[in-house]
mmCIF file of C-alpha atoms and ligand atoms in Angstrom:
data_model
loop_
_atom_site.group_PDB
_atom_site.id
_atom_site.type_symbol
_atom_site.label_atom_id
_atom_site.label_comp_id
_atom_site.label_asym_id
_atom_site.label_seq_id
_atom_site.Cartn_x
_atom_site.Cartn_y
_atom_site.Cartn_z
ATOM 1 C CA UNK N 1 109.725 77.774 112.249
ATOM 2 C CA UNK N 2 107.351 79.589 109.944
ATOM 3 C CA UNK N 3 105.355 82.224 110.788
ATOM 4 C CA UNK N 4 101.606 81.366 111.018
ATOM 5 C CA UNK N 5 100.037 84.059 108.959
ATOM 6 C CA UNK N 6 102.613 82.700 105.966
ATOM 7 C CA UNK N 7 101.023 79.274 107.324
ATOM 8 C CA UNK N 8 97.557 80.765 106.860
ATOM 9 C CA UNK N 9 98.277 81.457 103.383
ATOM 10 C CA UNK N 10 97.138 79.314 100.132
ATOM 11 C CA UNK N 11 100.378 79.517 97.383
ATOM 12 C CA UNK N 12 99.753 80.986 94.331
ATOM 13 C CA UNK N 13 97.481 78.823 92.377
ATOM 14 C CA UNK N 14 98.227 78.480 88.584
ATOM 15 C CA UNK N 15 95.640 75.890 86.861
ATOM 16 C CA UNK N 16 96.741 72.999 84.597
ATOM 17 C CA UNK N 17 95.567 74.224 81.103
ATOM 18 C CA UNK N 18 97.436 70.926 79.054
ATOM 19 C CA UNK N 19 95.959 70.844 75.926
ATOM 20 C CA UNK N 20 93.182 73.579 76.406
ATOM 21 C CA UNK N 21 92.646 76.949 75.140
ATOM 22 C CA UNK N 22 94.155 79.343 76.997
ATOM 23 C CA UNK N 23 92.579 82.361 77.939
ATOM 24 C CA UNK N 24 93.028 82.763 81.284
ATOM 25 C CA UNK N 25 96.278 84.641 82.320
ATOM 26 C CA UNK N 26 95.904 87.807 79.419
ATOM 27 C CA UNK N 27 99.361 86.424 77.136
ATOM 28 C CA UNK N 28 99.332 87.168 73.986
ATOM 29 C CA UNK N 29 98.123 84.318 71.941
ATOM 30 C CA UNK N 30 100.941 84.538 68.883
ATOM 31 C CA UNK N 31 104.122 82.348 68.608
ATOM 32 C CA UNK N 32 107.143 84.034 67.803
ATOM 33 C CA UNK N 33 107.111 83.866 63.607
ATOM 34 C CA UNK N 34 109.719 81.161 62.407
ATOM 35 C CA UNK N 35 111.899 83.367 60.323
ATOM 36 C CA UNK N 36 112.582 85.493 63.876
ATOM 37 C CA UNK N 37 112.762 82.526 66.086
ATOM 38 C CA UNK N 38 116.127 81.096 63.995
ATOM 39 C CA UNK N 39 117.968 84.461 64.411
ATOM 40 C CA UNK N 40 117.125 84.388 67.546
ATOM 41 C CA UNK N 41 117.519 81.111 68.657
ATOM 42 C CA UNK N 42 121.395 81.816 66.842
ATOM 43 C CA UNK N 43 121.338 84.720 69.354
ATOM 44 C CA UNK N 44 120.773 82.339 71.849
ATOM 45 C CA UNK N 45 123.571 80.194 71.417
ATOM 46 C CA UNK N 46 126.203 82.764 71.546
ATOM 47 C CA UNK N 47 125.508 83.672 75.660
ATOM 48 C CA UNK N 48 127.880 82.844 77.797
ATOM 49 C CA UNK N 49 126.222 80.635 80.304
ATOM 50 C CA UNK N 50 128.976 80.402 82.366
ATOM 51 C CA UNK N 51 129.174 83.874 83.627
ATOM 52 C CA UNK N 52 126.762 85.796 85.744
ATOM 53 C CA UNK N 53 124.912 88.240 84.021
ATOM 54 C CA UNK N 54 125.544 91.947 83.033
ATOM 55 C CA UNK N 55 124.712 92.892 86.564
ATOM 56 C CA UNK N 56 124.173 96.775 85.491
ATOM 57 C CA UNK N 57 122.321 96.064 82.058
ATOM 58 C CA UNK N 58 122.569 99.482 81.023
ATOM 59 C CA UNK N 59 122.393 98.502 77.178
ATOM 60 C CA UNK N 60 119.262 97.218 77.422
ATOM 61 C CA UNK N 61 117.655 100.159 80.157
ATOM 62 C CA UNK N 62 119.112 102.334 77.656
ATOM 63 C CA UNK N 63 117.051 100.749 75.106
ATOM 64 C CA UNK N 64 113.913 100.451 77.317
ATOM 65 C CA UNK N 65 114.117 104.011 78.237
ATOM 66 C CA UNK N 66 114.632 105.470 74.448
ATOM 67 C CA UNK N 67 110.944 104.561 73.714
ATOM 68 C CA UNK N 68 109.641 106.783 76.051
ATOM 69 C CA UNK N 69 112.027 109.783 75.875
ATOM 70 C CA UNK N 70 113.717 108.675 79.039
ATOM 71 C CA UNK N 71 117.237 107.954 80.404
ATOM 72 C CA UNK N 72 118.733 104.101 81.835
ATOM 73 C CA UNK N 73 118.381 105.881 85.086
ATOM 74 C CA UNK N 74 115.327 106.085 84.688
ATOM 75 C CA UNK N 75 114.389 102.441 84.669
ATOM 76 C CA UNK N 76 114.583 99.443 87.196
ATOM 77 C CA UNK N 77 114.292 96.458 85.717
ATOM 78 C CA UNK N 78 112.661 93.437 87.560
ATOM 79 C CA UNK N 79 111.803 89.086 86.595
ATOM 80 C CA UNK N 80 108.570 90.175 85.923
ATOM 81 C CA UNK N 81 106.725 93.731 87.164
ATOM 82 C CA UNK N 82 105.728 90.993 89.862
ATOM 83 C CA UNK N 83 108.937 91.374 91.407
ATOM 84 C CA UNK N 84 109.366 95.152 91.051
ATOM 85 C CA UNK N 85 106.085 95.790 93.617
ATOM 86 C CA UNK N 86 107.804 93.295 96.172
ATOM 87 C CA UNK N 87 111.044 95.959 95.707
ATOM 88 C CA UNK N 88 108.762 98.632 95.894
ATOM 89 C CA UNK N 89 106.793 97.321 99.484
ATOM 90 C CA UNK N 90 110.413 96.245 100.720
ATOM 91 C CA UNK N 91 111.970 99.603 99.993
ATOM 92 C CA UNK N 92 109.382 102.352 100.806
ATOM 93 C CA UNK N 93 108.163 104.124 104.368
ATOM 94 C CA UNK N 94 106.605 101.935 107.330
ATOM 95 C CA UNK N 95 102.592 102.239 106.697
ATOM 96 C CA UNK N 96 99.789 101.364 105.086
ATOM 97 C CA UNK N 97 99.230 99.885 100.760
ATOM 98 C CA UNK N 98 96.417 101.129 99.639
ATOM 99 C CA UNK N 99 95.397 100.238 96.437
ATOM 100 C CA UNK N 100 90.999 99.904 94.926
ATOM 101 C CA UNK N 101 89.474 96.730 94.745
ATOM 102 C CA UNK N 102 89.205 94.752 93.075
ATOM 103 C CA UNK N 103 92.259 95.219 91.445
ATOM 104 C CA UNK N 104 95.471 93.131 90.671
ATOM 105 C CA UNK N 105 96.117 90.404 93.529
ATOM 106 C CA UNK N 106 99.561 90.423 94.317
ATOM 107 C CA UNK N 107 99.790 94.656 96.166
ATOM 108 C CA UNK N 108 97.613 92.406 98.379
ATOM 109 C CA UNK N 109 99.675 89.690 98.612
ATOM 110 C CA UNK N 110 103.057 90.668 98.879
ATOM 111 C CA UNK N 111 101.995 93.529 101.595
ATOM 112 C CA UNK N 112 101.056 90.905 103.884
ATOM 113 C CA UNK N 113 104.256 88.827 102.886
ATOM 114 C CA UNK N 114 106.166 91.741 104.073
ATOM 115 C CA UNK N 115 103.469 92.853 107.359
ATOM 116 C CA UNK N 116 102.397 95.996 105.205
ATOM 117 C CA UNK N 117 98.764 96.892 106.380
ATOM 118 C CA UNK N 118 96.767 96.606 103.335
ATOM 119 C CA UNK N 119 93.781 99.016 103.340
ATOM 120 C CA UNK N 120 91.356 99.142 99.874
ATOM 121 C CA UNK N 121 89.101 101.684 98.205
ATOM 122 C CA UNK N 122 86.031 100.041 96.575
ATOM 123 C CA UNK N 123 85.247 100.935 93.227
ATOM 124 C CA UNK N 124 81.878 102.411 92.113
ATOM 125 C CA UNK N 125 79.426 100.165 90.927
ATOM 126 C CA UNK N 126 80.553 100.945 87.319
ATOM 127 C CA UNK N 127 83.952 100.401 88.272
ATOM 128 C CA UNK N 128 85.148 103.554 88.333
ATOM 129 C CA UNK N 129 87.343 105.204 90.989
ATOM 130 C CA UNK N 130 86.534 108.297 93.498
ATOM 131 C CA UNK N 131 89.756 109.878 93.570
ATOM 132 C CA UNK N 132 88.295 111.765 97.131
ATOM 133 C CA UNK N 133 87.478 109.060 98.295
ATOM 134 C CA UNK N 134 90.654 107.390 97.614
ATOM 135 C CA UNK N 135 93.036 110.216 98.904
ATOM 136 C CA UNK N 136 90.402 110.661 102.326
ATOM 137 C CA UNK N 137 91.531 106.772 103.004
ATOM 138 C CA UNK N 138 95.273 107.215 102.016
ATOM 139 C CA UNK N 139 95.031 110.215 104.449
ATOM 140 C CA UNK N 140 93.583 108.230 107.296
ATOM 141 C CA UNK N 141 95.498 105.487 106.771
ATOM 142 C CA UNK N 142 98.865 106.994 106.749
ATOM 143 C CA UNK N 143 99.586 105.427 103.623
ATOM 144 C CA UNK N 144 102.934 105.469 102.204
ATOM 145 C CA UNK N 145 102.321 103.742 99.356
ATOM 146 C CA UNK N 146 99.774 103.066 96.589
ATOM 147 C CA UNK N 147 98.941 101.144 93.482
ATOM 148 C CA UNK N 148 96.764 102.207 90.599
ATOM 149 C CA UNK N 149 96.303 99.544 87.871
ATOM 150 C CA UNK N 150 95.566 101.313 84.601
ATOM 151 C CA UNK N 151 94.003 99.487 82.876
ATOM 152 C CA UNK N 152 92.691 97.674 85.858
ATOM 153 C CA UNK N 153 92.879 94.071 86.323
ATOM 154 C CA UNK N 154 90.060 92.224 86.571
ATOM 155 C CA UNK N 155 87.680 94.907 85.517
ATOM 156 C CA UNK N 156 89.375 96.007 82.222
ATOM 157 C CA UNK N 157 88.601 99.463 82.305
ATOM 158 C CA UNK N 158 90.662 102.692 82.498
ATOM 159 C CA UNK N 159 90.158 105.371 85.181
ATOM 160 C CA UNK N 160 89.812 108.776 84.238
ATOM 161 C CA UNK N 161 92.726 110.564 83.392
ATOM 162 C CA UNK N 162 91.049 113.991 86.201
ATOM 163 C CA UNK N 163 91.146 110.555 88.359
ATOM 164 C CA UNK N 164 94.812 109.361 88.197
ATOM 165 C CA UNK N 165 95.655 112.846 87.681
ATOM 166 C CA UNK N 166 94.046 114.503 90.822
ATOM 167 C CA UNK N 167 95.693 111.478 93.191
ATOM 168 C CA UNK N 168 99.051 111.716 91.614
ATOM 169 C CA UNK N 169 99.005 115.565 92.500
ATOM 170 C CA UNK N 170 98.022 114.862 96.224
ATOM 171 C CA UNK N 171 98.849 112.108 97.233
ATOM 172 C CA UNK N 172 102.453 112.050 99.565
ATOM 173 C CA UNK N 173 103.648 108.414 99.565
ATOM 174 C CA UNK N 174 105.282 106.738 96.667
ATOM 175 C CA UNK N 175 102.128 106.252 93.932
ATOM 176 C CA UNK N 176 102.646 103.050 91.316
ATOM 177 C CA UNK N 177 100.638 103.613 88.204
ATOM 178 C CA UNK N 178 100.742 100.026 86.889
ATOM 179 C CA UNK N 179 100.331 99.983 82.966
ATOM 180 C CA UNK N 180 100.652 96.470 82.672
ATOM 181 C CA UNK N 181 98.028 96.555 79.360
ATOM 182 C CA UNK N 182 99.492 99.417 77.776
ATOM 183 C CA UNK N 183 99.748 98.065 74.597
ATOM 184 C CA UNK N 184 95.716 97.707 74.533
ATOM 185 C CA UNK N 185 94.862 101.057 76.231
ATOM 186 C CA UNK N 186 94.693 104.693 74.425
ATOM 187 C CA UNK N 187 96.672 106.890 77.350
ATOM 188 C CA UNK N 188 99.843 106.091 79.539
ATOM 189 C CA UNK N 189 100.906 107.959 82.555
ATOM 190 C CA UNK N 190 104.411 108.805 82.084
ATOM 191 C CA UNK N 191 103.679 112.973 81.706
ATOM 192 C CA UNK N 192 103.064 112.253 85.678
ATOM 193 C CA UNK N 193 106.516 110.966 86.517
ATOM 194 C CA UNK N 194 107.511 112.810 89.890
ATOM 195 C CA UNK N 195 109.937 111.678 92.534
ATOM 196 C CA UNK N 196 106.736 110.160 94.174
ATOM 197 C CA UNK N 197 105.328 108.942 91.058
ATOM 198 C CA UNK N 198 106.334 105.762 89.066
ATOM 199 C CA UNK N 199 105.189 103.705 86.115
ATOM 200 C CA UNK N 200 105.465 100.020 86.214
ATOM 201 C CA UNK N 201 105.277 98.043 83.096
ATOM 202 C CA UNK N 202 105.824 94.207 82.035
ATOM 203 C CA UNK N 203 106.439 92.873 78.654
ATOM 204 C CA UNK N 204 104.491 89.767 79.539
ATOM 205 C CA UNK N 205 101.231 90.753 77.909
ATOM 206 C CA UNK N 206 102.779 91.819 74.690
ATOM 207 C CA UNK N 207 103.989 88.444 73.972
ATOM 208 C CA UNK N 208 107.022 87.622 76.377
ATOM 209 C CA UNK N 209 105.357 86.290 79.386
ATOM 210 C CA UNK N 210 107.906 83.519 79.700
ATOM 211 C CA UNK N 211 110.610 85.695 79.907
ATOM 212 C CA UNK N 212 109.884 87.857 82.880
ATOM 213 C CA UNK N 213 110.619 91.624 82.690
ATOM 214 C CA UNK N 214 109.076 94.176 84.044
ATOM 215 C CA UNK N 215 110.023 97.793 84.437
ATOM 216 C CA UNK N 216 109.419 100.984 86.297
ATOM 217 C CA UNK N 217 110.157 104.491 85.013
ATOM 218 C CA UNK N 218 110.582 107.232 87.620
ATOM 219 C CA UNK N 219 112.601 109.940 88.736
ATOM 220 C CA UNK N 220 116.559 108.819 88.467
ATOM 221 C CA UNK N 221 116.739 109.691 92.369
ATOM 222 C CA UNK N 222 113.823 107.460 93.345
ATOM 223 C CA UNK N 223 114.858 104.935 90.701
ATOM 224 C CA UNK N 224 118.963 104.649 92.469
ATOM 225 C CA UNK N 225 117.136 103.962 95.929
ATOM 226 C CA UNK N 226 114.759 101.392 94.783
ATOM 227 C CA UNK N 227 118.271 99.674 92.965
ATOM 228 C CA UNK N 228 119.110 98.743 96.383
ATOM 229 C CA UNK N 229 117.024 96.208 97.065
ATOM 230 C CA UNK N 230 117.361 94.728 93.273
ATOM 231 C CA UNK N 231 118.691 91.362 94.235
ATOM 232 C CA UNK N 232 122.438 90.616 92.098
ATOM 233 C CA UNK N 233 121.803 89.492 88.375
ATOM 234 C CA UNK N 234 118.011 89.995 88.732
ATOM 235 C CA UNK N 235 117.437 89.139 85.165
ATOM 236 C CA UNK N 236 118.934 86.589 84.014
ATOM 237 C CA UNK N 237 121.500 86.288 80.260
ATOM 238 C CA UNK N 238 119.025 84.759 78.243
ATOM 239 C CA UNK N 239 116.159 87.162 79.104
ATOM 240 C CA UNK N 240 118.338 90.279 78.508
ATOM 241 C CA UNK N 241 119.992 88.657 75.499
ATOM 242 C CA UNK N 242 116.078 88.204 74.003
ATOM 243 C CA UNK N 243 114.513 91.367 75.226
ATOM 244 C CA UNK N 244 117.091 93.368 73.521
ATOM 245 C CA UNK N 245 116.389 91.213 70.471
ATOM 246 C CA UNK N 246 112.956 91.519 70.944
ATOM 247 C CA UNK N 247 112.976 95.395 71.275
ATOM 248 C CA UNK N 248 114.289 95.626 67.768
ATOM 249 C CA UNK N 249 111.298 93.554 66.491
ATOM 250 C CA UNK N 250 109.098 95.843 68.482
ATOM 251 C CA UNK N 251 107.008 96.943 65.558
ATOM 252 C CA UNK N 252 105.476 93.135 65.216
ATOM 253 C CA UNK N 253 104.267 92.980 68.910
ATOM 254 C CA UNK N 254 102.457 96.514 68.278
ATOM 255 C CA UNK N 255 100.985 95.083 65.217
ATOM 256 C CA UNK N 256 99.797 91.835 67.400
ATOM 257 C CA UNK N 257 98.279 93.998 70.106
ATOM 258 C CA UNK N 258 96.216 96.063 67.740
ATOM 259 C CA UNK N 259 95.388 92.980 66.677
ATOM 260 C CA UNK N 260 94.606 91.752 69.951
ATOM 261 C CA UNK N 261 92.118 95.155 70.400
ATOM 262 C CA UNK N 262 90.194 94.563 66.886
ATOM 263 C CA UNK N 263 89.192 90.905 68.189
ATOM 264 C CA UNK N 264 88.155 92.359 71.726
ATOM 265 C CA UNK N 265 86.534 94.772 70.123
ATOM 266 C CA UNK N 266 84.501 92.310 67.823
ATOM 267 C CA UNK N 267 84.683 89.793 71.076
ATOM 268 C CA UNK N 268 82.765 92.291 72.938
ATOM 269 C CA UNK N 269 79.969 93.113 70.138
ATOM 270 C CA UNK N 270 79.237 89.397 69.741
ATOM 271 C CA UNK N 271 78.715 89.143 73.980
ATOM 272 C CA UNK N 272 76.624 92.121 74.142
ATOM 273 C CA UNK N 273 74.143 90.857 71.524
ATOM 274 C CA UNK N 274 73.849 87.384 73.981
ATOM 275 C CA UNK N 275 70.703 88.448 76.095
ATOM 276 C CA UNK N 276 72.762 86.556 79.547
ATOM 277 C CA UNK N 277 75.712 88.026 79.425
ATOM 278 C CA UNK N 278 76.927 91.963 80.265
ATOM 279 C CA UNK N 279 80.186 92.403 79.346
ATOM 280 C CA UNK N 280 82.213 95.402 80.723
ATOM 281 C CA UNK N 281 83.987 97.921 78.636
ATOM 282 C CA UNK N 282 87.824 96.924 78.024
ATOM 283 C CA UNK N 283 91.158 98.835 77.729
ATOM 284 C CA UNK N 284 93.059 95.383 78.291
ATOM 285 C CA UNK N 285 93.425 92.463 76.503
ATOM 286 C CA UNK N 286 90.862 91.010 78.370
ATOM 287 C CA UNK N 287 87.106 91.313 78.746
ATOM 288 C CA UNK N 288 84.820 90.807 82.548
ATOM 289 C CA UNK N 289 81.467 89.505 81.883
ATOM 290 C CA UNK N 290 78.753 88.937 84.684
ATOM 291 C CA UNK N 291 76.646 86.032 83.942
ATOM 292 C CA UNK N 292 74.084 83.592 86.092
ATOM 293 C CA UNK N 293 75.817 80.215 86.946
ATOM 294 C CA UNK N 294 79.037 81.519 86.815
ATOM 295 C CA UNK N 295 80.148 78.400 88.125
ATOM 296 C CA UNK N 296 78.387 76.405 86.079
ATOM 297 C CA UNK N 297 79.870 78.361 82.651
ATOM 298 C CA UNK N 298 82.980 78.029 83.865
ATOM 299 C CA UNK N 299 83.113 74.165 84.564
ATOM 300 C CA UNK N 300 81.351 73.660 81.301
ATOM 301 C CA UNK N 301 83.738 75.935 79.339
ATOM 302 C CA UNK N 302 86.702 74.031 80.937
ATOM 303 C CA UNK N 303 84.503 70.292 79.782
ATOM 304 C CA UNK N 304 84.471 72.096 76.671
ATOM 305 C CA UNK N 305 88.523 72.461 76.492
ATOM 306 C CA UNK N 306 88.350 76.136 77.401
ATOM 307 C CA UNK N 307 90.075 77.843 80.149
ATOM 308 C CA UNK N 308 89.337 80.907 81.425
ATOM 309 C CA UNK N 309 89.428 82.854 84.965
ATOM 310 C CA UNK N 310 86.256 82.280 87.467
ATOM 311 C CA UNK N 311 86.289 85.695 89.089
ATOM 312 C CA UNK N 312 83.121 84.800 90.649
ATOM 313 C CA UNK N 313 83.135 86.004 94.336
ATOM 314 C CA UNK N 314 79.775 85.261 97.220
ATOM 315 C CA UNK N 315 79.233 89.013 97.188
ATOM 316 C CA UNK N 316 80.612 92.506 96.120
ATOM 317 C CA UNK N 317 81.221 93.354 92.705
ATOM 318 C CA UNK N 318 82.979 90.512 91.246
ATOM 319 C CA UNK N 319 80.113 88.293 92.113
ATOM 320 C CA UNK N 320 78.988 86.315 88.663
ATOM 321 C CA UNK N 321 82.076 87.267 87.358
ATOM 322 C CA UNK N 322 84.202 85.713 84.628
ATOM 323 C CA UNK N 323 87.631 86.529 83.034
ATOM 324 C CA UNK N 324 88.289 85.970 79.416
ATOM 325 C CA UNK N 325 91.572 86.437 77.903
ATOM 326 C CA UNK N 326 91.177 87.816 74.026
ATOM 327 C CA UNK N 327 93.106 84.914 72.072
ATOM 328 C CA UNK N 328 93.419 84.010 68.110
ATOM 329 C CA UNK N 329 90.709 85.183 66.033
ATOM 330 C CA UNK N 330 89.069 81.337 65.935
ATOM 331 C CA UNK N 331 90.032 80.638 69.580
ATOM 332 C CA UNK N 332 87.774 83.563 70.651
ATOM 333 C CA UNK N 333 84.846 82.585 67.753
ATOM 334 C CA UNK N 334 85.102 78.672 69.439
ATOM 335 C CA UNK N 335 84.775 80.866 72.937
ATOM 336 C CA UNK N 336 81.765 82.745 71.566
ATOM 337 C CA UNK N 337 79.901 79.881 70.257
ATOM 338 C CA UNK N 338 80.761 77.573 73.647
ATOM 339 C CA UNK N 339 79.044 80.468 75.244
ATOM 340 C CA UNK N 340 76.338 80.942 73.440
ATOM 341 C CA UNK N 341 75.254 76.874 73.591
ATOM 342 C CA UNK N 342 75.894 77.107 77.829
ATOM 343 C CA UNK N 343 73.883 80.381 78.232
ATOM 344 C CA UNK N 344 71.281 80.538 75.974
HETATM 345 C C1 PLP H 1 97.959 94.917 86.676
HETATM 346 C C2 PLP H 1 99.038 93.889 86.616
HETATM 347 N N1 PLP H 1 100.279 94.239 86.991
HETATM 348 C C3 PLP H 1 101.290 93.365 86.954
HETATM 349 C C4 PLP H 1 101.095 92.059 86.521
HETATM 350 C C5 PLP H 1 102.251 91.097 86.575
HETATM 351 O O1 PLP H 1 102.930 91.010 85.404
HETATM 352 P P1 PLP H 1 104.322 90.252 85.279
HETATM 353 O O2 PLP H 1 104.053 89.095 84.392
HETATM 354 O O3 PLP H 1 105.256 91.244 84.671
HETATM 355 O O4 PLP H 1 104.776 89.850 86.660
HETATM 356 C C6 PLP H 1 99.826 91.656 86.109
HETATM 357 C C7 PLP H 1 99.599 90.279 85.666
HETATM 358 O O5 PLP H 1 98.547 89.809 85.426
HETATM 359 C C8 PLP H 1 98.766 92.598 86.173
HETATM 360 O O6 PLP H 1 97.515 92.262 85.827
#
């Protein structure tokens, strides 16, 4: 009835964090200020619920493409970027994913959903990314496809642009720059937009996780084939009704994410001076640390009311590895003293 490697699989596992603070899934920590929630919420009332969506959402693509010089054509549109890298593995050549690790779970995932071999490049011991070595393996493997998270997620740091650049020049198969932290990271990719070379985006860490959209900008060729296997009415009225909303406001989610940056920035000082901790350099909205105990901080953190990611992994380089999400400005302080009292 089902196939046993599906069997073999655990489902996604998303933690109850009920009356905790949250930093474990890199949203952005701000509510929506009241005097934009009413106009929006009027917004709101006026979709038709009773009708399928605008199946085409051109409006809104339009939009979406405008702040990066770009054309609707130019964008696919998916219920989260989640759901634009299952189009992506469903719609590209037979062969192999390869993508480094560690890097975002789900071009692991969904590959084997879909059968894909799934063949990964470890990163350096700094985390950073051997673009011969990566291009040798995509060579070997025969891959047709590959993912680049930049930032990377869970390590937080950006790879070179001679890196990205250098891969995107050689490599065949259809390459995904994911800039899912953008908004917290000082280059984007879209100068290396080729009919092999797309950039995937998500609004969900600038403050609209619960809506789900993602996007990918590419070639308008690339981008029509991809359309194919967009299921009907992908996003759904109220999401396009509030992201085109939204996208007028967009000048209060930039000021939130620079924001965001000045606390990780201060986040990060305060770890570095805590003799236990090393805390890795961050382009995200997010900071990995490497403590003893993981474990152990990570249980007592969540005693403590404070959720975060436990990265840590038996061996490799995620091994005494936690996760923080940057949050409000006293959030993070009550995360930096919690830490302190555990570690030290
Ligand atoms: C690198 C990366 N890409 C994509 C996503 C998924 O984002 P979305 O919420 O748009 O599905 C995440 C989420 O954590 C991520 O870290």
């Amino acid at each position: 009835m089902i196939r046993k490697d599906i069997k073999a699989l655990d489902a996604y596992h998303v933690p109850d964090s009920s009356g905790m603070i949250k930093l474990d899934a890199m949203e952005n920590p701000f509510p929506l200020p009241d005097e934009l929630k009413s106009t929006w919420l009027e917004l709101l009332s006026n979709v038709k619920l009773n009708r399928y969506p605008d199946a085409d959402m051109c409006d809104l693509r339009t939009k979406i493409a405008a702040k990066d010089g770009l054309n609707a054509e130019q964008v696919l549109l998916g219920n989260g970027s989640d759901e634009i890298i299952q189009m992506l593995l469903m719609a590209s050549d037979a062969g192999a994913c390869v993508s480094p690790s560690p890097t975002f779970v789900m071009y692991d995932l969904v590959s084997r959903w879909l059968k894909r071999p799934v063949t990964t490049v470890p990163l350096e011991k700094d985390f950073s990314l051997d673009a011969n070595k990566f291009l040798q393996l995509c060579a070997r493997e025969k891959a047709s496809i590959a993912f680049l998270a930049c930032p990377n997620n869970p390590t937080g740091n950006m790879w070179s642009e001679p890196t990205i650049r250098q891969i995107a020049n050689n490599f065949r198969g259809l390459l995904v720059i994911d800039e899912a932290y953008l908004p917290f990271a000082d280059r984007t990719h879209t100068n290396l937009i080729a009919p092999n070379v797309l950039i995937l985006r998500t609004y969900s860490k600038l403050g609209w996780a619960g809506l789900r959209l993602g996007y990918l900008l590419g070639d308008a060729k690339t981008i029509s084939e991809l359309n194919k296997v967009r299921l009907p009415y992908n996003i759904n009225s109220l999401t396009q009704a509030s992201a085109g909303f939204l996208l007028d406001h967009f000048k209060l989610f930039e000021k939130q994410a620079k924001e965001v940056c000045f606390e990780r920035n201060r986040v990060t000082a305060a770890l570095m001076s805590i003799d236990a901790i090393e805390v890795f350099p961050s382009q995200a909205n997010f900071l990995l640390i490497r403590t003893k105990n993981a474990d152990n901080v990570f249980e007592q953190l969540k005693q403590k009311g404070i959720l975060i990611k436990n990265m840590n992994k038996k061996s490799g380089l995620l091994k005494s590895c936690l996760r923080i999400t940057i949050g409000t400005k006293e959030e993070n302080s009550t995360l930096l003293a919690a830490l302190k009292e555990i570690v030290e």
